[in-house]
Coordinates of C-alpha atoms in Angstrom, one line a residue:
M1 CA -11.5 6.4 -16.8
P2 CA -11.8 7.1 -13.1
S3 CA -10.6 4.4 -11.0
D4 CA -9.0 4.1 -7.5
R5 CA -5.4 3.4 -6.7
D6 CA -5.3 -0.4 -5.5
Q7 CA -2.4 -2.1 -5.7
A8 CA -1.8 -5.8 -7.1
D9 CA 0.1 -8.2 -4.8
V10 CA 1.4 -10.7 -7.2
P11 CA 4.1 -13.1 -7.1
A12 CA 7.3 -12.3 -9.3
P13 CA 7.0 -13.5 -13.1
Q14 CA 9.8 -14.7 -15.4
L15 CA 10.7 -12.9 -18.4
S16 CA 9.4 -14.6 -21.8
D17 CA 8.6 -14.5 -25.2
R18 CA 10.4 -11.7 -26.2
R19 CA 9.7 -10.2 -29.6
R20 CA 12.1 -7.6 -32.0
S21 CA 12.3 -6.3 -35.6
S22 CA 14.3 -3.9 -36.7
S23 CA 15.0 -1.4 -39.7
S24 CA 18.0 0.0 -41.1
D25 CA 16.1 3.0 -41.9
Q26 CA 17.3 6.4 -40.5
P27 CA 15.3 8.5 -38.5
A28 CA 13.4 11.6 -39.8
N29 CA 14.8 15.2 -39.4
G30 CA 18.0 13.8 -37.8
V31 CA 16.1 12.5 -34.6
Q32 CA 18.6 10.9 -32.5
R33 CA 17.7 6.9 -31.6
V34 CA 18.8 3.7 -29.8
S35 CA 20.8 2.8 -32.6
D36 CA 21.4 -0.8 -31.7
P37 CA 18.3 -3.1 -31.5
E38 CA 20.4 -5.3 -28.8
A39 CA 20.4 -2.2 -26.7
L40 CA 16.4 -1.5 -27.1
D41 CA 16.0 -5.1 -26.2
E42 CA 18.0 -4.8 -23.2
A43 CA 16.8 -1.5 -22.0
V44 CA 12.8 -3.2 -22.5
E45 CA 14.1 -6.6 -20.6
R46 CA 15.7 -4.4 -17.7
I47 CA 12.4 -2.2 -17.1
A48 CA 10.2 -5.0 -17.3
A49 CA 11.9 -7.3 -14.8
R50 CA 12.2 -3.8 -12.6
H51 CA 8.4 -3.6 -12.4
S52 CA 7.3 -7.3 -12.9
K53 CA 6.6 -8.1 -9.1
Q54 CA 4.2 -5.3 -9.2
H55 CA 1.7 -6.8 -11.6
V56 CA -0.2 -9.9 -12.5
G57 CA 0.6 -9.7 -16.2
L58 CA 2.3 -6.7 -17.9
V59 CA 3.4 -6.4 -21.5
V60 CA 6.2 -3.6 -22.1
G61 CA 7.1 -2.4 -25.5
A62 CA 9.2 -0.1 -27.4
V63 CA 9.7 1.3 -30.7
T64 CA 12.0 3.7 -32.3
S65 CA 11.5 6.1 -35.2
A66 CA 13.6 3.7 -37.3
G67 CA 11.2 1.2 -37.1
A68 CA 13.1 -1.0 -34.2
R69 CA 10.5 -2.5 -32.0
S70 CA 10.7 -4.9 -28.7
V71 CA 8.1 -6.1 -26.4
V72 CA 8.8 -8.2 -23.5
P73 CA 5.6 -9.7 -21.6
V74 CA 5.9 -11.1 -18.0
G75 CA 3.5 -12.7 -15.6
R76 CA 0.2 -14.2 -16.2
V77 CA -2.8 -13.4 -18.4
R78 CA -4.8 -15.0 -15.5
A79 CA -3.7 -15.4 -11.9
P80 CA -2.4 -17.7 -10.5
D81 CA -1.4 -20.0 -13.0
G82 CA -2.8 -18.5 -16.5
P83 CA -0.3 -18.5 -19.7
T84 CA 2.2 -15.8 -20.2
P85 CA 0.5 -12.9 -22.0
H86 CA 2.2 -11.7 -25.8
A87 CA 2.5 -9.2 -28.0
D88 CA -1.1 -9.8 -29.4
T89 CA -3.0 -10.0 -25.9
L90 CA -5.9 -7.8 -25.8
F91 CA -5.9 -5.6 -23.1
E92 CA -8.3 -2.6 -22.0
I93 CA -6.5 0.6 -22.6
G94 CA -9.1 3.0 -20.6
S95 CA -8.3 6.3 -21.4
V96 CA -5.7 5.9 -23.6
T97 CA -8.8 5.9 -25.8
K98 CA -8.7 9.7 -25.6
V99 CA -5.9 10.0 -28.0
F100 CA -7.8 8.0 -30.3
T101 CA -10.5 10.3 -30.3
A102 CA -8.7 13.5 -30.4
L103 CA -6.9 12.1 -33.7
L104 CA -10.2 11.3 -35.3
L105 CA -11.3 14.9 -34.6
A106 CA -8.1 15.8 -35.9
E107 CA -8.5 13.6 -39.2
A108 CA -12.3 15.3 -39.4
V109 CA -10.5 18.6 -39.3
T110 CA -8.1 17.9 -42.3
R111 CA -11.1 16.5 -44.2
G112 CA -13.1 19.9 -43.7
E113 CA -16.1 18.1 -42.1
L114 CA -15.6 20.4 -39.1
S115 CA -13.3 23.2 -37.7
L116 CA -11.7 23.2 -34.1
D117 CA -14.0 25.8 -33.4
T118 CA -17.0 24.1 -34.3
P119 CA -19.3 24.5 -31.7
L120 CA -21.0 21.3 -29.9
S121 CA -24.4 22.5 -30.6
D122 CA -24.2 22.2 -34.4
L123 CA -23.1 18.4 -34.0
L124 CA -25.9 17.6 -31.6
P125 CA -28.9 19.7 -32.2
E126 CA -31.3 17.4 -30.2
V127 CA -29.6 18.9 -27.1
T128 CA -29.4 22.1 -25.7
V129 CA -26.0 21.9 -25.0
P130 CA -25.2 24.3 -21.7
T131 CA -23.0 27.7 -22.1
R132 CA -21.6 29.8 -19.6
D133 CA -20.7 33.6 -20.1
G134 CA -22.2 33.5 -23.4
A135 CA -19.3 30.8 -24.5
A136 CA -20.0 27.8 -26.3
I137 CA -18.4 24.5 -26.1
T138 CA -16.6 23.8 -29.0
V139 CA -14.6 20.5 -30.0
E140 CA -11.5 22.0 -29.3
H141 CA -13.0 22.4 -25.7
L142 CA -13.6 18.6 -25.6
A143 CA -10.4 17.5 -26.8
T144 CA -8.2 20.0 -24.4
H145 CA -10.4 18.9 -21.0
T146 CA -11.4 23.2 -21.1
A147 CA -15.1 22.8 -21.7
G148 CA -15.9 23.8 -18.1
L149 CA -18.0 19.9 -17.5
P150 CA -17.8 17.9 -15.1
N151 CA -15.3 14.9 -14.6
N152 CA -18.3 12.2 -14.9
P153 CA -21.8 12.5 -16.4
L154 CA -24.0 11.2 -13.7
P155 CA -23.4 11.2 -9.7
F156 CA -22.7 8.2 -8.6
S157 CA -25.6 6.5 -6.8
A158 CA -25.3 3.9 -4.2
A159 CA -25.5 1.1 -6.6
I160 CA -23.1 2.2 -8.9
R161 CA -20.6 2.9 -6.1
A162 CA -21.0 -0.6 -4.5
Q163 CA -20.5 -1.8 -8.2
W164 CA -17.4 0.2 -8.5
K165 CA -16.1 -1.1 -5.4
A166 CA -16.8 -4.5 -6.0
R167 CA -15.1 -4.2 -9.5
D168 CA -17.7 -6.8 -10.7
G169 CA -18.3 -5.7 -14.1
D170 CA -18.8 -2.4 -16.1
P171 CA -20.1 0.3 -13.5
W172 CA -20.8 2.8 -16.4
D173 CA -23.3 -0.1 -17.8
T174 CA -26.0 2.1 -17.2
I175 CA -25.2 4.9 -19.1
D176 CA -26.0 4.8 -22.7
R177 CA -25.8 7.7 -25.2
A178 CA -29.5 9.1 -24.3
A179 CA -28.2 8.9 -21.2
L180 CA -25.1 10.6 -21.5
L181 CA -27.0 13.2 -23.7
T182 CA -29.5 14.0 -21.1
A183 CA -26.7 14.6 -18.8
L184 CA -25.3 16.9 -21.1
G185 CA -28.4 18.8 -21.5
E186 CA -28.8 19.2 -17.6
A187 CA -25.2 19.9 -16.8
K188 CA -23.9 23.4 -15.3
L189 CA -20.7 24.5 -16.5
R190 CA -17.9 24.6 -13.6
R191 CA -16.2 27.8 -15.5
T192 CA -16.1 29.5 -19.2
P193 CA -15.5 27.1 -21.6
G194 CA -11.7 27.8 -22.9
T195 CA -10.8 29.3 -19.9
G196 CA -9.1 28.4 -16.7
R197 CA -7.0 25.2 -16.3
I198 CA -7.3 21.9 -17.5
A199 CA -10.0 20.0 -15.8
Y200 CA -9.8 16.4 -16.8
S201 CA -13.4 15.5 -18.0
N202 CA -14.6 11.7 -18.7
F203 CA -18.0 12.9 -19.7
G204 CA -16.6 15.5 -22.2
A205 CA -14.2 12.9 -23.8
G206 CA -17.4 10.8 -24.5
V207 CA -19.5 13.7 -25.6
L208 CA -16.9 14.5 -28.2
G209 CA -16.9 10.6 -29.6
H210 CA -20.5 10.9 -30.3
A211 CA -20.0 14.3 -31.7
L212 CA -17.6 12.8 -34.4
V213 CA -19.7 10.1 -35.0
A214 CA -22.5 12.6 -36.0
A215 CA -20.1 14.8 -37.8
T216 CA -19.1 12.2 -39.9
A217 CA -22.3 9.9 -40.7
A218 CA -20.3 6.7 -39.4
R219 CA -22.5 4.0 -38.0
D220 CA -20.7 4.5 -34.3
F221 CA -17.5 5.0 -32.6
G222 CA -16.1 1.5 -33.2
E223 CA -16.7 1.7 -36.8
L224 CA -14.7 5.2 -37.1
V225 CA -11.9 4.3 -35.0
R226 CA -11.5 0.9 -37.6
S227 CA -12.0 3.1 -40.8
R228 CA -10.2 6.2 -40.2
I229 CA -7.0 4.7 -37.6
C230 CA -6.7 1.4 -37.7
E231 CA -7.3 0.6 -41.3
P232 CA -4.6 3.5 -42.8
L233 CA -2.0 2.4 -39.7
G234 CA -2.4 -1.6 -40.3
M235 CA -4.1 -2.1 -36.6
T236 CA -6.0 -5.2 -36.7
D237 CA -6.9 -5.8 -32.9
T238 CA -7.9 -2.3 -31.6
V239 CA -11.5 -2.8 -31.0
I240 CA -14.5 -1.8 -28.7
I241 CA -15.8 -5.5 -28.9
P242 CA -13.5 -8.2 -29.8
D243 CA -14.6 -10.9 -32.2
Q244 CA -14.5 -14.5 -31.1
E245 CA -10.6 -15.3 -32.2
Q246 CA -9.9 -11.7 -30.3
A247 CA -11.6 -12.8 -27.1
E248 CA -9.4 -15.9 -27.3
R249 CA -6.6 -13.6 -27.0
E250 CA -7.8 -11.1 -24.3
A251 CA -5.7 -10.8 -20.6
V252 CA -8.2 -11.2 -17.7
G253 CA -8.6 -8.2 -15.5
H254 CA -7.6 -8.5 -12.0
R255 CA -8.5 -6.2 -8.9
R256 CA -6.7 -6.1 -5.9
R257 CA -5.4 -9.9 -3.9
R258 CA -5.5 -11.1 -7.6
R259 CA -9.1 -11.4 -7.9
T260 CA -10.6 -11.6 -11.1
T261 CA -13.1 -8.9 -12.3
G262 CA -15.3 -8.7 -15.4
H263 CA -14.7 -6.3 -18.7
W264 CA -15.8 -2.9 -19.0
E265 CA -17.6 -2.0 -22.3
V266 CA -18.3 1.7 -21.5
A267 CA -21.0 1.5 -24.2
G268 CA -22.3 4.8 -23.3
L269 CA -18.9 7.0 -23.4
P270 CA -16.6 4.9 -26.1
G271 CA -15.1 8.1 -26.6
A272 CA -13.5 8.3 -23.3
G273 CA -12.4 5.0 -22.4
A274 CA -13.6 1.6 -24.5
L275 CA -10.7 0.6 -26.7
R276 CA -9.2 -2.7 -26.2
S277 CA -5.7 -3.1 -27.9
T278 CA -2.4 -5.1 -28.1
A279 CA 1.1 -4.2 -27.8
T280 CA 1.9 -4.6 -31.3
D281 CA -0.9 -2.0 -32.3
M282 CA 0.2 0.2 -30.0
L283 CA 3.9 0.4 -30.7
A284 CA 2.1 0.9 -34.6
F285 CA -0.1 3.8 -33.4
L286 CA 3.3 5.2 -31.5
H287 CA 5.4 4.8 -34.5
A288 CA 3.2 6.8 -36.7
Q289 CA 2.9 9.4 -34.0
L290 CA 6.9 9.3 -34.4
R291 CA 6.9 9.3 -38.2
P292 CA 3.5 11.0 -39.0
D293 CA 4.5 12.0 -42.9
D294 CA 4.8 8.4 -43.4
T295 CA 1.4 7.2 -42.8
P296 CA -1.5 8.3 -44.4
L297 CA -2.9 10.5 -41.3
G298 CA 0.3 12.5 -41.4
P299 CA -1.3 16.2 -41.3
A300 CA -4.3 14.9 -38.7
I301 CA -1.4 13.6 -36.4
A302 CA 0.6 16.7 -36.6
L303 CA -2.0 18.5 -35.6
T304 CA -2.6 16.7 -32.4
H305 CA 0.5 17.3 -31.2
P306 CA 1.5 21.1 -30.4
E307 CA 0.6 22.5 -27.0
R308 CA -3.0 23.8 -27.0
R309 CA -3.5 24.6 -23.4
P310 CA -0.5 25.2 -21.0
G311 CA 0.2 24.1 -17.5
K312 CA 2.7 24.8 -14.4
R313 CA 3.7 21.1 -14.9
L314 CA 1.3 19.9 -17.5
G315 CA 0.4 21.2 -20.9
I316 CA -2.4 19.4 -23.2
G317 CA -2.2 18.9 -27.2
L318 CA -5.4 17.4 -28.3
G319 CA -6.0 14.4 -26.6
W320 CA -2.4 14.0 -25.9
L321 CA -0.6 15.3 -22.6
R322 CA 2.4 17.4 -22.9
V323 CA 5.1 17.1 -19.7
P324 CA 8.7 18.9 -20.5
M325 CA 11.6 16.5 -19.7
K326 CA 15.5 17.3 -19.2
G327 CA 17.5 18.8 -22.4
D328 CA 14.3 21.0 -24.0
R329 CA 12.5 17.6 -24.8
V330 CA 8.7 16.8 -24.2
M331 CA 7.1 13.9 -23.4
L332 CA 3.5 13.2 -25.3
W333 CA 1.6 10.4 -23.4
H334 CA -1.8 9.4 -21.7
N335 CA -2.6 6.5 -19.2
G336 CA -5.9 4.8 -18.9
G337 CA -7.6 2.4 -16.2
T338 CA -10.5 0.7 -16.3
G339 CA -11.7 -2.0 -13.3
G340 CA -9.0 -4.7 -14.0
F341 CA -6.4 -3.3 -16.2
R342 CA -3.8 -0.1 -16.8
A343 CA -2.2 1.4 -19.7
F344 CA 0.2 4.1 -20.7
A345 CA 1.3 5.1 -24.4
G346 CA 4.1 8.1 -24.5
F347 CA 6.7 9.2 -27.0
V348 CA 9.4 11.5 -27.1
P349 CA 9.3 13.3 -30.6
T350 CA 12.7 14.4 -30.6
A351 CA 14.6 11.1 -29.2
G352 CA 12.8 9.3 -31.9
V353 CA 11.4 6.6 -29.2
G354 CA 7.9 5.6 -27.9
V355 CA 6.5 3.5 -25.2
A356 CA 3.9 1.0 -24.2
T357 CA 2.9 -0.6 -21.4
L358 CA -0.2 -2.7 -20.6
A359 CA -1.1 -4.6 -17.1
N360 CA -4.3 -6.7 -16.5
D361 CA -4.4 -5.4 -12.9
V362 CA -5.5 -1.9 -11.1
R363 CA -1.5 -1.2 -10.3
S364 CA -0.4 1.8 -12.4
V365 CA 2.0 1.5 -14.8
D366 CA 2.8 5.0 -15.6
R367 CA 6.0 4.6 -13.6
V368 CA 6.9 1.8 -16.0
G369 CA 6.3 3.6 -19.1
L370 CA 8.6 6.5 -18.0
D371 CA 11.3 4.6 -16.5
L372 CA 11.2 3.2 -20.0
L373 CA 11.1 6.2 -22.0
T374 CA 13.7 8.3 -19.9
A375 CA 16.0 5.2 -20.5
L376 CA 15.8 5.5 -24.1
S377 CA 16.0 9.3 -24.3
T378 CA 19.0 9.9 -22.7

């Protein structure tokens, strides 16, 4: 979700609560990997320590295609003296939600419920979906940010801007499904769908989430994620609204100067950024990306990876952003941010490594994830 680039000013935390599991299985297709679990631990600890001073709380995790996992939490779940987070602490993951939404699209395609070329108007017939130059928006356009929709569904009013600046609660709480679809019917496309550059759109991802609920006759987006992604992959803590036990494990979000802030629900745009998750669940999700054939979602996962829209420096698959690395390798990744949290998830298929970083403040964790992925991929 969109947010400013405020940075948190926090004291240096201590390394603690390391978790690791490993497997002797060999990676698929001869992929290279970190062969020594101790070396994996060392890399994760080193990167976490390097970035620890910048965050209130930070959880850094890595997984290999062979199944080795390492999680290093640092800092606090609440400033200044809350407990240290752990692998099962819940964080808001913001726009990392979009790769879940894209996987739901791919899964629906593999079930034959729709195709990537399905027009949005077929799924939301109650709305007059805008067109341009005679071209209709398809679900693929929404998943690749090429629909021509603006980034946000409504102009920010003075009240919304004030709430956003204050970071006290959810500035999206005025937008429900009805408001989003009304905004869709009134939207003016900025370019012809399927043409031009990638133009990032929370609006489009939010609409896609509702379209998938309609296409699958699901109760709601949260139920769709749970039944079609989380249950098959064994992810128990990836949710929109946590239950009581999960809420007790939630980190508290922080804005600038370690001031706490309320949670975002993003109820009207769940497909754009409403999920909360843990390092444990995110590493399970990334392991599935590295070994899709070992999961019930193999064909759908594989469908999300190939490049569908190139860019000068940044291409995109379904949901996943794609960046070239040295040695003809490609990193697939997405980041996310809400009013008090930052997240990063990425993996390098040919290196057989994936990384998740979660923080409960507004300083970006992209560099943490990039540094660790680079260290593990060389």
